[in-house]
Each structure stands twice: as C-alpha cells, then as structure tokens.
Coordinates of C-alpha atoms in Angstrom, one line a residue:
X277 CA 18.0 38.6 -119.7
X278 CA 15.9 41.2 -121.5
X279 CA 14.7 44.3 -119.8
X280 CA 11.1 43.3 -120.5
X281 CA 11.6 40.0 -118.7
X282 CA 13.2 41.7 -115.7
X283 CA 10.2 44.0 -115.5
X284 CA 7.8 41.0 -115.6
X285 CA 9.7 39.2 -112.8
X286 CA 9.4 42.3 -110.7
X287 CA 5.6 42.5 -111.3
X288 CA 5.1 38.8 -110.6
X289 CA 7.0 39.1 -107.3
X290 CA 5.1 42.2 -106.3
X291 CA 1.8 40.6 -107.1
X292 CA 2.5 37.3 -105.3
X293 CA 3.7 39.1 -102.2
X294 CA 0.7 41.4 -102.3
X295 CA -1.7 38.5 -102.5
X296 CA 0.0 36.6 -99.6
X297 CA 0.0 39.8 -97.4
X298 CA -3.6 40.6 -98.2
X299 CA -4.7 37.1 -97.0
X300 CA -2.6 37.3 -93.9
X301 CA -3.9 40.8 -93.1
X302 CA -7.5 39.7 -93.5
X303 CA -6.8 37.1 -90.8
X304 CA -5.3 39.7 -88.6
X305 CA -8.4 41.8 -89.1
X306 CA -10.1 39.8 -86.3
X307 CA -7.8 41.5 -83.8
X308 CA -6.8 44.7 -85.6
X309 CA -9.7 46.8 -87.0
X310 CA -7.6 48.6 -89.5
X311 CA -6.0 45.6 -91.1
X312 CA -8.8 44.7 -93.6
X313 CA -8.5 48.1 -95.3
X314 CA -4.7 47.6 -95.6
X315 CA -5.4 44.1 -97.0
X316 CA -7.6 45.8 -99.7
X317 CA -4.6 48.1 -100.5
X318 CA -2.4 45.0 -101.0
X319 CA -5.0 43.3 -103.1
X320 CA -5.3 46.3 -105.4
X321 CA -1.5 46.5 -105.7
X322 CA -1.6 42.8 -106.9
X323 CA -4.3 43.7 -109.5
X324 CA -2.4 46.7 -110.6
X325 CA 0.8 44.7 -111.2
X326 CA -1.3 42.0 -112.9
X327 CA -2.4 44.7 -115.4
X328 CA 1.2 45.3 -116.5
X329 CA 1.8 41.6 -116.8
X330 CA -1.4 41.3 -119.0
X331 CA -0.1 44.0 -121.3
X332 CA 3.3 42.2 -121.6
X333 CA 1.4 39.1 -122.6
X334 CA -0.6 40.8 -125.4
X335 CA -3.8 41.3 -123.4
X336 CA -4.0 45.1 -123.7
X337 CA -7.7 45.6 -122.9
X338 CA -7.5 43.6 -119.6
X339 CA -4.2 45.3 -118.7
X340 CA -5.4 48.8 -119.2
X341 CA -8.6 48.2 -117.2
X342 CA -6.6 46.8 -114.3
X343 CA -4.1 49.7 -114.3
X344 CA -6.9 52.3 -114.5
X345 CA -8.3 50.7 -111.3
X346 CA -5.4 52.3 -109.4
X347 CA -7.5 54.9 -107.5
X348 CA -8.7 52.1 -105.3
X349 CA -5.2 51.7 -103.9
X350 CA -5.0 55.1 -102.2
X351 CA -8.7 54.9 -101.4
X352 CA -8.1 51.7 -99.4
X353 CA -5.0 53.4 -97.9
X354 CA -7.1 56.4 -96.8
X355 CA -9.6 54.1 -95.2
X356 CA -6.8 52.4 -93.4
X357 CA -5.3 55.7 -92.2
X358 CA -8.6 56.9 -90.8
X359 CA -9.0 53.7 -88.8
X360 CA -5.4 53.4 -87.8
X361 CA -5.2 56.9 -86.4
X362 CA -8.7 56.6 -84.8
X363 CA -9.9 59.7 -86.7
X364 CA -13.6 60.3 -86.3
X365 CA -15.4 61.0 -89.6
X366 CA -19.1 61.3 -90.6
X367 CA -20.6 57.9 -91.4
X368 CA -21.4 59.0 -94.9
X369 CA -17.8 60.0 -95.8
X370 CA -16.3 56.6 -96.6
X371 CA -19.3 55.4 -98.7
X372 CA -19.2 58.7 -100.6
X373 CA -15.5 58.4 -101.3
X374 CA -15.7 54.8 -102.4
X375 CA -18.7 55.6 -104.7
X376 CA -16.8 58.5 -106.2
X377 CA -13.7 56.3 -106.7
X378 CA -15.7 53.7 -108.5
X379 CA -17.3 56.4 -110.7
X380 CA -13.8 57.7 -111.7
X381 CA -12.8 54.2 -112.6
X382 CA -15.9 53.6 -114.6
X383 CA -15.5 56.8 -116.6
X384 CA -11.8 55.9 -117.2
X385 CA -12.8 52.5 -118.6
X386 CA -15.5 53.9 -120.9
X387 CA -13.6 56.9 -122.2
X388 CA -11.0 55.1 -122.4
X389 CA -8.4 56.6 -120.1
X390 CA -5.4 54.6 -121.2
X391 CA -3.7 52.9 -124.1
X392 CA -0.6 50.8 -124.9
X393 CA 2.4 52.0 -126.8
X394 CA 5.9 50.9 -127.6
X395 CA 8.7 52.5 -125.5
X396 CA 12.2 51.8 -124.4
X397 CA 12.6 48.1 -123.5
X398 CA 8.9 47.2 -124.2
X399 CA 6.8 46.2 -127.1
X400 CA 3.9 47.6 -125.2
X401 CA 3.6 49.7 -122.1
X402 CA 0.7 51.6 -120.4
X403 CA 0.2 55.3 -121.0
X404 CA -2.5 57.7 -119.8
X405 CA -4.8 59.3 -122.4
X406 CA -7.7 61.8 -122.2
X407 CA -9.7 61.3 -119.0
X408 CA -7.0 59.0 -117.7
X409 CA -5.1 62.1 -116.6
X410 CA -8.0 62.9 -114.3
X411 CA -7.8 59.3 -113.0
X412 CA -4.1 60.0 -112.2
X413 CA -4.9 63.3 -110.6
X414 CA -7.7 61.8 -108.4
X415 CA -5.3 59.0 -107.4
X416 CA -2.7 61.6 -106.3
X417 CA -5.3 63.6 -104.3
X418 CA -6.4 60.5 -102.4
X419 CA -2.8 59.7 -101.6
X420 CA -2.2 63.2 -100.3
X421 CA -5.4 63.1 -98.2
X422 CA -4.3 59.7 -96.7
X423 CA -0.9 61.1 -95.7
X424 CA -2.5 64.3 -94.3
X425 CA -4.6 62.0 -92.0
X426 CA -1.4 60.2 -91.0
X427 CA 0.3 63.6 -90.3
X428 CA -2.5 64.5 -87.9
X429 CA -2.3 61.1 -86.3
X430 CA 1.5 61.6 -85.8
X431 CA 0.8 64.9 -83.9
X432 CA -1.8 63.3 -81.7
X433 CA -0.3 59.9 -80.9
X434 CA 2.9 58.7 -79.2
X435 CA 4.8 55.5 -78.6
X436 CA 4.6 52.6 -81.1
X437 CA 1.7 54.2 -83.1
X438 CA 3.8 57.3 -83.7
X439 CA 6.8 55.1 -84.8
X440 CA 4.5 53.3 -87.2
X441 CA 3.4 56.5 -88.8
X442 CA 7.0 57.6 -89.3
X443 CA 7.8 54.3 -90.9
X444 CA 4.8 54.8 -93.2
X445 CA 6.1 58.2 -94.4
X446 CA 9.6 56.7 -95.1
X447 CA 8.0 53.8 -97.0
X448 CA 5.7 56.3 -98.8
X449 CA 8.7 58.4 -99.9
X450 CA 10.4 55.2 -101.3
X451 CA 7.1 54.3 -103.1
X452 CA 6.8 57.7 -104.7
X453 CA 10.4 57.5 -106.0
X454 CA 9.6 54.1 -107.6
X455 CA 6.2 55.2 -109.0
X456 CA 7.5 58.3 -110.8
X457 CA 9.1 56.1 -113.4
X458 CA 5.6 54.6 -114.2
X459 CA 4.5 57.9 -115.8
X460 CA 7.6 58.4 -118.0
X461 CA 6.0 56.9 -121.2
X462 CA 2.8 58.9 -120.5
X463 CA 4.9 62.1 -120.5
X464 CA 6.5 61.2 -123.8
X465 CA 9.8 60.2 -122.2
X466 CA 11.2 57.0 -123.8
X467 CA 13.0 56.0 -120.6
X468 CA 13.0 52.5 -119.2
X469 CA 11.3 52.5 -115.7
X470 CA 14.3 51.0 -113.8
X471 CA 12.9 52.1 -110.4
X472 CA 9.9 49.8 -110.9
X473 CA 12.2 46.8 -110.7
X474 CA 12.4 47.5 -106.9
X475 CA 8.6 47.7 -106.5
X476 CA 8.4 44.5 -104.4
X477 CA 10.4 46.2 -101.7
X478 CA 7.8 49.1 -101.5
X479 CA 4.9 46.9 -100.5
X480 CA 7.0 44.9 -98.0
X481 CA 8.4 48.1 -96.4
X482 CA 5.1 49.8 -96.3
X483 CA 3.2 46.9 -94.6
X484 CA 6.1 46.1 -92.3
X485 CA 6.4 49.7 -91.3
X486 CA 2.6 49.9 -90.6
X487 CA 2.2 46.8 -88.5
X488 CA 5.6 45.9 -87.0
X489 CA 4.8 47.9 -83.9
X490 CA 1.2 46.8 -83.7
X491 CA 1.1 43.1 -84.6
X492 CA 4.0 41.0 -83.2
X493 CA 3.4 38.2 -85.6
X494 CA 4.4 40.3 -88.6
X495 CA 8.0 40.4 -87.3
X496 CA 8.1 36.6 -87.6
X497 CA 6.6 36.8 -91.0
X498 CA 9.1 39.4 -92.1
X499 CA 11.9 37.2 -90.8
X500 CA 10.6 34.3 -93.0
X501 CA 10.2 36.6 -96.0
X502 CA 13.8 37.8 -95.8
X503 CA 15.0 34.2 -95.5
X504 CA 13.1 33.1 -98.6
X505 CA 14.3 36.3 -100.5
X506 CA 17.9 35.4 -99.5
X507 CA 17.4 31.9 -100.7
X508 CA 16.0 33.2 -104.0
X509 CA 19.0 35.4 -104.7
X510 CA 21.3 32.5 -103.8
X511 CA 19.5 30.2 -106.3
X512 CA 19.6 32.8 -109.0
X513 CA 23.4 33.1 -108.5
X514 CA 23.8 29.4 -108.5
X515 CA 21.8 29.1 -111.8
X516 CA 24.0 31.8 -113.4
X517 CA 27.2 29.9 -112.3
X518 CA 25.7 26.6 -113.5
X519 CA 24.8 28.0 -116.9
X520 CA 28.4 29.2 -117.3
X521 CA 29.9 25.9 -116.3
X522 CA 27.6 23.6 -118.5
X523 CA 29.3 24.6 -121.7
X524 CA 32.7 23.9 -120.2
X525 CA 31.5 20.4 -119.2
X526 CA 30.3 19.6 -122.7
X527 CA 26.6 19.8 -121.9
X528 CA 25.8 22.1 -124.9
X529 CA 22.0 21.4 -124.8
X530 CA 21.7 22.6 -121.2
X531 CA 24.1 25.4 -121.8
X532 CA 21.9 26.6 -124.7
X533 CA 18.9 27.2 -122.3
X534 CA 18.5 30.9 -121.8
X535 CA 19.6 32.1 -118.3
X536 CA 16.3 33.9 -117.9
X537 CA 14.4 30.6 -118.2
X538 CA 16.7 28.9 -115.7
X539 CA 16.1 31.8 -113.3
X540 CA 12.4 31.7 -113.9
X541 CA 12.2 28.0 -113.3
X542 CA 14.3 28.2 -110.2
X543 CA 12.2 31.0 -108.8
X544 CA 9.0 29.1 -109.5
X545 CA 10.5 26.0 -107.8
X546 CA 11.4 28.0 -104.8
X547 CA 8.0 29.7 -104.6
X548 CA 6.3 26.3 -104.9
X549 CA 8.6 25.0 -102.1
X550 CA 7.6 28.0 -99.9
X551 CA 4.0 27.5 -100.6
X552 CA 4.1 23.7 -100.0
X553 CA 6.4 23.8 -97.0
X554 CA 3.7 24.2 -94.3
X555 CA 1.2 21.6 -95.8
X556 CA 4.0 19.1 -96.3
X557 CA 5.3 19.7 -92.8
X558 CA 1.8 19.2 -91.5
X559 CA 1.4 16.0 -93.5
X560 CA 4.8 14.7 -92.2
X561 CA 3.9 15.5 -88.6
X562 CA 0.6 13.7 -88.9
X563 CA 2.3 10.7 -90.4
X564 CA 4.9 10.6 -87.7
X565 CA 2.6 11.8 -84.8
X566 CA -0.9 10.5 -85.7
X567 CA -3.5 12.1 -83.5
X568 CA -1.6 15.3 -83.0
X569 CA -4.1 18.3 -83.2
X570 CA -2.1 21.1 -81.4
X571 CA -2.3 24.6 -82.7
X572 CA -1.0 28.0 -81.5
X573 CA -4.4 29.1 -80.4
X574 CA -4.9 26.0 -78.4
X575 CA -1.5 26.4 -76.7
X576 CA -2.3 30.1 -76.0
X577 CA -5.6 29.1 -74.5
X578 CA -4.0 26.4 -72.3
X579 CA -1.3 28.8 -71.1
X580 CA -3.9 31.5 -70.3
X581 CA -6.2 29.2 -68.3
X582 CA -3.4 27.5 -66.4
X583 CA -1.9 30.9 -65.4
X584 CA -5.2 31.9 -63.8
X585 CA -5.1 29.1 -61.1
X586 CA -4.5 30.3 -57.5
X587 CA -3.7 27.0 -55.7
X588 CA -2.2 23.6 -56.4
X589 CA -5.5 21.7 -56.2
X590 CA -7.1 24.0 -58.7
X591 CA -4.1 23.8 -61.1
X592 CA -4.1 20.0 -60.8
X593 CA -7.8 19.7 -61.5
X594 CA -7.8 22.2 -64.4
X595 CA -4.7 20.6 -66.0
X596 CA -6.3 17.1 -65.8
X597 CA -9.5 18.5 -67.4
X598 CA -7.8 20.3 -70.3
X599 CA -5.6 17.3 -71.3
X600 CA -8.3 14.8 -70.8
X601 CA -10.6 16.8 -73.1
X602 CA -7.8 17.1 -75.7
X603 CA -6.9 13.4 -75.7
X604 CA -10.5 12.1 -75.1
X605 CA -9.3 9.8 -72.3
X606 CA -8.7 10.3 -68.6
X607 CA -5.4 11.9 -67.7
X608 CA -4.4 13.0 -64.2
X609 CA -1.9 15.6 -63.1
X610 CA 0.0 15.1 -59.8
X611 CA 1.2 18.3 -58.2
X612 CA 2.5 19.1 -54.7
X613 CA -0.3 19.3 -52.1
X614 CA -2.8 18.3 -54.7
X615 CA -3.1 14.5 -54.0
X616 CA -2.3 11.5 -56.2
X617 CA -4.3 9.3 -58.5
X618 CA -4.0 5.8 -59.9
X619 CA -5.3 6.7 -63.4
X620 CA -3.4 5.0 -66.2
X621 CA -2.1 8.3 -67.8
X622 CA -0.5 10.6 -65.3
X623 CA 1.8 13.7 -65.4
X624 CA 3.8 14.1 -62.2
X625 CA 5.3 17.5 -61.6
X626 CA 7.8 17.8 -58.8
X627 CA 10.4 20.3 -57.6
X628 CA 13.9 19.7 -56.4
X629 CA 17.0 21.8 -55.9
X630 CA 17.4 22.1 -59.7
X631 CA 13.9 23.5 -60.2
X632 CA 10.7 22.0 -61.6
X633 CA 10.6 18.8 -63.7
X634 CA 8.0 16.4 -64.9
X635 CA 7.6 12.7 -65.5
X636 CA 5.1 11.0 -67.8
X637 CA 3.8 7.9 -66.0
X638 CA 1.9 5.3 -68.0
X639 CA 2.5 6.9 -71.4
X640 CA 4.6 4.1 -72.9
X641 CA 1.7 2.5 -74.9
X642 CA 0.1 5.6 -76.3
X643 CA 0.6 6.8 -79.8
X644 CA 3.5 9.2 -80.6
X645 CA 1.0 12.0 -81.3
X646 CA -0.6 11.7 -77.9
X647 CA 2.8 11.5 -76.2
X648 CA 4.0 14.6 -78.0
X649 CA 0.9 16.4 -76.8
X650 CA 1.5 15.2 -73.3
X651 CA 5.2 16.5 -73.5
X652 CA 4.1 19.9 -74.8
X653 CA 1.4 20.2 -72.2
X654 CA 3.8 19.2 -69.4
X655 CA 6.2 22.0 -70.5
X656 CA 3.3 24.5 -70.2
X657 CA 2.4 23.0 -66.9
X658 CA 5.9 23.5 -65.5
X659 CA 5.8 27.2 -66.4
X660 CA 2.5 27.4 -64.6
X661 CA 3.8 25.6 -61.6
X662 CA 6.8 28.0 -61.4
X663 CA 4.5 31.0 -61.7
X664 CA 2.0 29.7 -59.1
X665 CA 4.9 28.9 -56.7
X666 CA 6.2 32.4 -57.0
X667 CA 2.7 33.9 -56.6
X668 CA 2.1 31.9 -53.4
X669 CA 5.5 32.8 -52.0
X670 CA 4.8 36.5 -52.7
X671 CA 1.4 36.2 -51.1
X672 CA 2.8 34.5 -48.0
X673 CA 5.5 37.0 -47.7
X674 CA 3.1 39.9 -48.1
X675 CA 0.7 38.3 -45.5
X676 CA 3.5 37.9 -43.0
X677 CA 4.6 41.5 -43.6
X678 CA 1.1 42.8 -43.0
X679 CA 0.7 40.6 -39.9
X680 CA 4.0 41.8 -38.5
X681 CA 3.1 45.4 -39.3
X682 CA -0.3 44.9 -37.7
X683 CA 1.3 43.4 -34.5
X684 CA 3.8 46.2 -34.3
X685 CA 1.1 48.8 -34.6
X686 CA -1.2 47.0 -32.2
X687 CA 1.5 46.5 -29.7
X688 CA 2.4 50.2 -29.8
X689 CA -1.3 51.1 -29.4
X690 CA -1.8 48.7 -26.5
X691 CA 1.3 50.1 -24.7
X692 CA 0.0 53.6 -25.1
X693 CA -3.5 52.5 -23.9
X694 CA -2.1 50.8 -20.9
X695 CA -0.1 53.8 -19.9
X696 CA -3.0 56.2 -20.4
X697 CA -5.7 54.0 -18.8
X698 CA -3.8 52.8 -15.7
X699 CA -3.0 56.3 -14.4
X700 CA -6.7 57.3 -14.1
X701 CA -7.5 53.8 -12.8
X702 CA -5.0 54.4 -10.0
X703 CA -6.5 57.7 -9.2
X704 CA -10.0 56.1 -9.1
X705 CA -8.7 53.4 -6.8
X706 CA -7.2 56.0 -4.4
X707 CA -10.3 58.1 -4.4
X708 CA -12.5 55.0 -3.6
X709 CA -10.8 54.8 -0.2
X710 CA -13.0 57.5 1.2
X711 CA -16.2 55.8 0.1
X712 CA -18.3 53.3 2.0
X713 CA -17.2 49.7 2.1
X714 CA -20.0 48.5 -0.3
X715 CA -19.2 51.2 -2.9
X716 CA -15.5 50.6 -2.5
X717 CA -16.0 46.9 -3.1
X718 CA -17.9 47.5 -6.3
X719 CA -15.3 50.0 -7.5
X720 CA -12.4 47.6 -6.7
X721 CA -14.2 44.8 -8.5
X722 CA -14.6 46.9 -11.7
X723 CA -11.0 48.1 -11.4
X724 CA -9.8 44.5 -11.3
X725 CA -11.9 43.8 -14.4
X726 CA -10.4 46.8 -16.3
X727 CA -6.9 45.8 -15.3
X728 CA -7.5 42.3 -16.5
X729 CA -8.8 43.6 -19.9
X730 CA -5.6 45.8 -20.3
X731 CA -3.4 42.8 -19.3
X732 CA -5.1 40.6 -21.9
X733 CA -4.8 43.2 -24.6
X734 CA -1.1 43.5 -23.8
X735 CA -0.6 39.8 -23.8
X736 CA -2.2 39.3 -27.2
X737 CA -0.6 42.2 -29.0
X738 CA 2.8 42.2 -27.4
X739 CA 5.9 40.2 -28.6
X740 CA 6.2 36.8 -27.0
X741 CA 9.7 36.1 -25.7
X742 CA 9.8 32.6 -24.4
X743 CA 12.3 31.3 -21.7
X744 CA 11.7 27.6 -21.9
X745 CA 12.7 25.0 -19.4
X746 CA 11.6 21.6 -18.3
X747 CA 8.3 22.3 -16.5
X748 CA 6.7 19.8 -14.1
X749 CA 3.1 20.0 -15.2
X750 CA 1.4 18.6 -12.1
X751 CA 3.1 21.0 -9.8
X752 CA 2.3 24.0 -12.1
X753 CA -1.4 22.9 -12.3
X754 CA -1.8 22.7 -8.5
X755 CA -0.2 26.2 -8.3
X756 CA -2.8 27.6 -10.7
X757 CA -5.7 25.8 -9.0
X758 CA -4.7 27.3 -5.7
X759 CA -5.3 30.8 -7.2
X760 CA -8.8 30.1 -8.4
X761 CA -12.1 30.5 -6.6
X762 CA -13.6 27.0 -6.7
X763 CA -16.8 27.7 -4.8
X764 CA -19.3 25.1 -5.9
X765 CA -17.1 23.5 -8.5
X766 CA -15.3 20.2 -8.2
X767 CA -11.8 19.8 -9.7
X768 CA -10.1 16.5 -10.5
X769 CA -6.4 16.3 -11.5
X770 CA -5.5 13.1 -13.2
X771 CA -1.9 13.8 -14.2
X772 CA 1.2 11.6 -13.6
X773 CA 3.8 12.9 -11.2
X774 CA 6.6 12.7 -13.8
X775 CA 4.8 14.5 -16.6
X776 CA 6.9 17.4 -17.9
X777 CA 7.0 19.7 -21.0
X778 CA 9.6 22.0 -22.4
X779 CA 7.9 25.4 -22.1
X780 CA 7.9 28.9 -20.7
X781 CA 6.6 28.4 -17.2
X782 CA 5.0 31.8 -17.0
X783 CA 3.3 31.5 -20.4
X784 CA 2.0 28.0 -19.6
X785 CA 0.6 29.2 -16.3
X786 CA -1.2 31.9 -18.3
X787 CA -2.7 29.3 -20.6
X788 CA -4.0 27.2 -17.7
X789 CA -5.4 30.3 -15.9
X790 CA -7.3 31.4 -19.1
X791 CA -8.7 27.9 -19.7
X792 CA -9.7 27.4 -16.0
X793 CA -11.2 30.9 -15.8
X794 CA -13.4 30.2 -18.8
X795 CA -14.4 26.8 -17.4
X796 CA -15.3 28.3 -14.0
X797 CA -17.3 31.1 -15.6
X798 CA -19.6 28.6 -17.4
X799 CA -19.7 25.9 -14.7
X800 CA -20.1 28.0 -11.5
X801 CA -23.6 28.1 -10.0
X802 CA -24.5 24.9 -11.9
X803 CA -25.4 21.7 -10.0
X804 CA -22.7 19.0 -10.2
X805 CA -20.2 21.3 -11.8
X806 CA -16.9 19.7 -12.4
X807 CA -13.6 20.4 -14.1
X808 CA -11.0 17.7 -14.9
X809 CA -7.4 17.9 -16.1
X810 CA -5.9 14.8 -17.9
X811 CA -2.9 14.0 -20.0
X812 CA -1.7 11.6 -22.7
X813 CA 1.8 10.8 -23.9
X814 CA 2.8 9.1 -27.2
X815 CA 6.3 9.0 -28.6
X816 CA 7.4 12.6 -28.9
X817 CA 4.1 14.3 -28.1
X818 CA 2.3 15.3 -24.9
X819 CA -1.3 16.3 -24.7
X820 CA -3.0 18.1 -21.8
X821 CA -6.8 18.1 -21.6
X822 CA -9.0 20.6 -19.7
X823 CA -12.6 19.2 -19.5
X824 CA -15.7 20.7 -18.0
X825 CA -19.3 19.7 -17.9
X826 CA -20.7 23.2 -18.5
X827 CA -23.0 24.0 -21.5
X828 CA -21.7 22.8 -24.9
X829 CA -20.4 25.4 -27.3
X830 CA -22.7 26.2 -30.2
X831 CA -21.6 24.7 -33.5
X832 CA -21.9 28.1 -35.2
X833 CA -19.4 29.6 -32.7
X834 CA -16.8 26.8 -32.9
X835 CA -15.3 28.1 -36.1
X836 CA -14.4 31.5 -34.6
X837 CA -13.7 30.2 -31.1
X838 CA -10.0 31.2 -31.0
X839 CA -10.5 34.5 -32.9
X840 CA -9.9 37.7 -30.8
X841 CA -12.9 39.6 -29.4
X842 CA -15.2 36.6 -29.8
X843 CA -16.8 35.7 -26.4
X844 CA -20.0 34.6 -24.9
X845 CA -18.7 35.1 -21.4
X846 CA -20.3 38.0 -19.5
X847 CA -17.6 40.5 -18.7
X848 CA -15.0 38.7 -20.8
X849 CA -12.5 40.5 -23.1
X850 CA -12.8 38.0 -25.9
X851 CA -9.0 37.5 -25.9
X852 CA -8.6 34.6 -23.5
X853 CA -8.7 31.8 -26.0
X854 CA -6.9 33.9 -28.6
X855 CA -4.1 34.4 -26.1
X856 CA -4.0 30.6 -25.4
X857 CA -3.7 29.8 -29.1
X858 CA -0.9 32.4 -29.6
X859 CA 1.1 31.1 -26.7
X860 CA 0.7 27.5 -27.9
X861 CA 1.7 28.3 -31.4
X862 CA 4.8 30.2 -30.1
X863 CA 5.8 26.9 -28.4
X864 CA 5.3 25.0 -31.6
X865 CA 2.2 23.4 -30.3
X866 CA -1.5 23.7 -30.9
X867 CA -4.8 24.1 -29.0
X868 CA -8.1 22.5 -30.2
X869 CA -11.6 22.3 -29.0
X870 CA -12.9 18.7 -28.8
X871 CA -16.4 17.3 -28.3
X872 CA -15.6 13.6 -28.7
X873 CA -13.9 12.9 -25.4
X874 CA -17.0 12.3 -23.3
X875 CA -17.3 15.8 -21.9
X876 CA -19.5 18.6 -23.1
X877 CA -16.5 20.9 -23.5
X878 CA -12.8 19.8 -23.8
X879 CA -9.7 21.8 -24.8
X880 CA -6.7 19.9 -26.0
X881 CA -3.1 21.3 -25.6
X882 CA -0.5 19.6 -27.8
X883 CA 3.2 19.9 -26.9
X884 CA 6.4 18.3 -28.1
X885 CA 8.1 16.2 -25.5
X886 CA 11.0 17.9 -23.8
X887 CA 13.7 16.1 -25.8
X888 CA 11.9 16.8 -29.2
X889 CA 11.2 20.4 -28.2
X890 CA 14.9 21.0 -27.3
X891 CA 15.9 19.5 -30.6
X892 CA 13.6 21.8 -32.6

C-alpha cells in the first residue's frame, strides 16, 4: 500500500465519522443546547478532510478552497465552548466572530491563500501561501480562545461537566500533536505527515470526551463504533492473509489484485453493512412482525406515564388506554383490586411468592407484531406493578408509623391532662360542700360532666388491652340498662337468652353505654320515645342493633359520624361514637350507622361468633 493511499483512507474514515457524528449531534440538539455547535465542528472537519481527498484526486482548486475553510472549525468549537460552559456574552459577539471568520475565508479564497505542491509521499499536498498564513494564525487564535473559555469553565464547574472539560483538553492535546504534521510542507519540510493517519481517533476522542458525561446515549454509540472498528481491523487482517494464500493455491488472477484494493473493497463492504444494518433489521422485523410500530420514545413515554399511577385502578385504566390506542382495538388489563373484564384481549398481571408475572389472554389469533407489542408492554407493566406495590407498602407503613406516633403522643398528653385536671376538680368538689344544696348540685353536675370528658379522652387516646371471654350479651345489656336514667323513654330488649360474643366485657359495656347515652340524649323529652335492642346470627357472625326513634341524622353529618370531636349532642365530648368504633375495630368487628332497618336511627355492631373469634 502506498503512503498516499494510506493517507486517503485516513481522510475518508475521518470524513465519514464526522458526517455521522454531525447528524447524530444535531438530533441530540433538541435536548442539549450546545450540541448543534459541536455538530458544526464535526461537519467542518468532514469538509476539511474532503479538501485533502479532492487534492489527491486532481481537484486542486476545490481542495484548496475546502482546506482554507478551516477557521470555521475552531469558530464552531468556540461557539460550543461558550454554550457548554454557560458563559454569558454580548448578543453581538457570536455574529461578529462568524462574520469575521467568513471574511477571513473569503480573502483567503480570493488571494489565494493556498497552493498544491509535491512533497514526500504525495504528488500534490496543500501548502499555505501569502494571506493563507493569516488564515492559519486566525485559526490558531480562535482555538486558543475556545480553550481559554473551557479553562474558565473548568474553574467554575464541578462534577461531570468538569470531567468533560478535562477530557476535552486531553483530546485537544492529541489533536494538536496530529495537526502539527499538516503544516510540514508549508514550512518547507519534505516530511510525510504520519500523525495525520491517526486523525480519525482525534474526532472520536474529542466528541466522546465532550458528551460522554452529558449524553448517556453517546456511550452506547461509542460502544458500537469500537465494535465496527474492531471488525474493520479484523477484515483487513483477513484480506492480507487471503492475498498471501491465493498465490499458494494457484489463483494467480486473484493474487495479482493489489492488497490496497482488497482492503478498500472490504472496508467499503463493511461500511455499507454498518449503514444498512438498521434499515435491513427494521425491514426484517416488519416482515416477521407486521404491524409493529414500537420506538424508544414510545417505550419511554409508556414507562413514564405508568410510573405516575398511584393506585391499582388508575394503573389498570391507564394501561388499558395506552395499549388500546397503540393497537387500535380494545385491550383490558387485569390487576389486583382493579376488577376484571370480559374483553377479547386481556393482560392479566398477578403476584405470587416468586414475584409478579403476566398472562396474555385471548392473544392467540392476533398478528405476531401485535403480540410482540403486548409482550413488551406487559414487561413494562410488571415493572410498574412492582413499583406501585412498593410505593403503597411504604405509604401504608408510613401512615401506620405516624398513627402510632400520634396515639403515643396523644396518650401521653391525655394522661398529663387527666392528672392536672382531676386535682383541681377534687378541690372544687370539696369546696362545694360548704355551699347551698342548689349551688352544690349544679357544681356536682358540671364536675361529673368534666370527669366524663376526661374519661372519654383517655379511652380514645389510650392503648386498648383486651381481655376477651365468652360474654352473655342479654345479661350485659340488662346490667347497662339498669345504670341509665330512662325517665320518659321506653326500652325493648329482643335478644335470645343464649346469645354470646367473644369480647372484652368491660369494653363491650362501654360500647353499649355510649350508644344508649347518645340515644337517650336525643329521645328524652320526646313523645313516644323508644329504644330497641335486637340481634341477628348467621354462620360465624353476630350482629347487635341499637335502634331509636329520635330525629334522623343529617346526611351531611353521616360521613363524619365516627370521627372524633364531631357531635351535635349538647354537652357531648364528640368522642362517644369514635370510642365505639375504636373498640369494635380492636375486636376485629365494625360499627355502622343504618337507615334501612325501619327506624330513624340504627347502629349495627358486627362481631365474629365466639368460635371464629377464638380461632382468629
């Protein structure tokens, strides 16, 4: 291989890589503001190399013009450096510099500023003449200015951006070493520019050093570039070996082909393979999977939207919507707690001890392309299910922690309040003994009310420790009834004698007292006032009902009926029903307000049967 041919191969590789990188960087410019300027630098590098190729192919005027356009390379790089380091500059600075650069180029073309002469290894090579030296000086000044901007950026920034600037300086030093050989013929030195054979590495190292810390995709691009470069070197080695063996095998015609041509043809075939790989792969995928229209941006959009869901129903609905829009036919997604559907196409995601898995139901008759999209979407959906599950678990754990912390704080506060309040109340009670009977009666009534408020607060905020036994409900009810003031209110007890529940007798008595107190407060002084206690048994459940014919509860108040400190009862603490709910939940039961049982007001207490409760 001649030295001239080796130089041409280097220029072709540099130019091809520069064009590919310029196009890719322009696409990245939508997300990185500085990338278009760097793309301009790569494009000018391609044109500069094309100028040398034109000179080798006996096109001196075109070649000299392209080489003399070299000031645009550092100009684009200076533009990039200003944007990359976020340096503020006057709005007129860049237009002025670009105008001056174009003027220098124009003067160099008209003068002219370059010529072609014979030198070591070349029949013709570019040399600077006359005003061309000013062109070179201007190019060097722009390069120094760009690196000065980067130096200032290195001092101001940190992290990945600072690493990128260091990488640029290292690549710049390598490029300077390679570029010095370009001016050998212009200085009258008849030396072959061996360093320029490595020029393709300069552009790759520079661009990779700039963006490897800023654009993640360039790392994947560099990985592919290194793979293709390794394949190219392997093909060149194989061609050299084949050329040596052909003569030994008697194939004189093939052995007579110059090795440089074999290498050139092999390199071109490999480059064509690299260029055609993606289109051919896309064509093959469309033939095998007709209807497949997935893209990286679509997958990223799906992943982002699915990750934003906060509950299973929302995730199920959104997943169904996204895949239905993509396939243009109705698809449903079945998730835990999100319901089921009978639609033809369904993705069912479930969780077992081995983690999340999916099943495509009704996809047997769809095209392979549609099924592949369903498989890929299901994989994204599993990741979203796992993420949502973890988020809900963390939210539940955090809510429980806060609730527990709140109860501990409230319990401590309530105990302190009880201690601080009951002492002055006892003093007031003792002091009331010396007052008149009427005044003493009023004082004692208010003291009982204050004591009840304190007791309710302690009951709601304190820790519930249950001591459960089989409780005969009817006997307990009559015990509670005997403690109430039933003046003017009728009470009916319709409970079977053998009815029992597994509960804490003291806490169940507290539940009944609170419900009866509430009922009496609203029924008393009302004509025909009546309270009725009933029950119902079914399999492993027992229900107790406390009815009264007092005024119905407003619909607006029913939603907050069991919330603490919500009460319409005069003198009430607002904790009675909240205490009832807390005690019932501690027993594994529930309390509900009912309006469909034939009474204006009904409260339903749900218990497990004694056998079931003991088992739990």
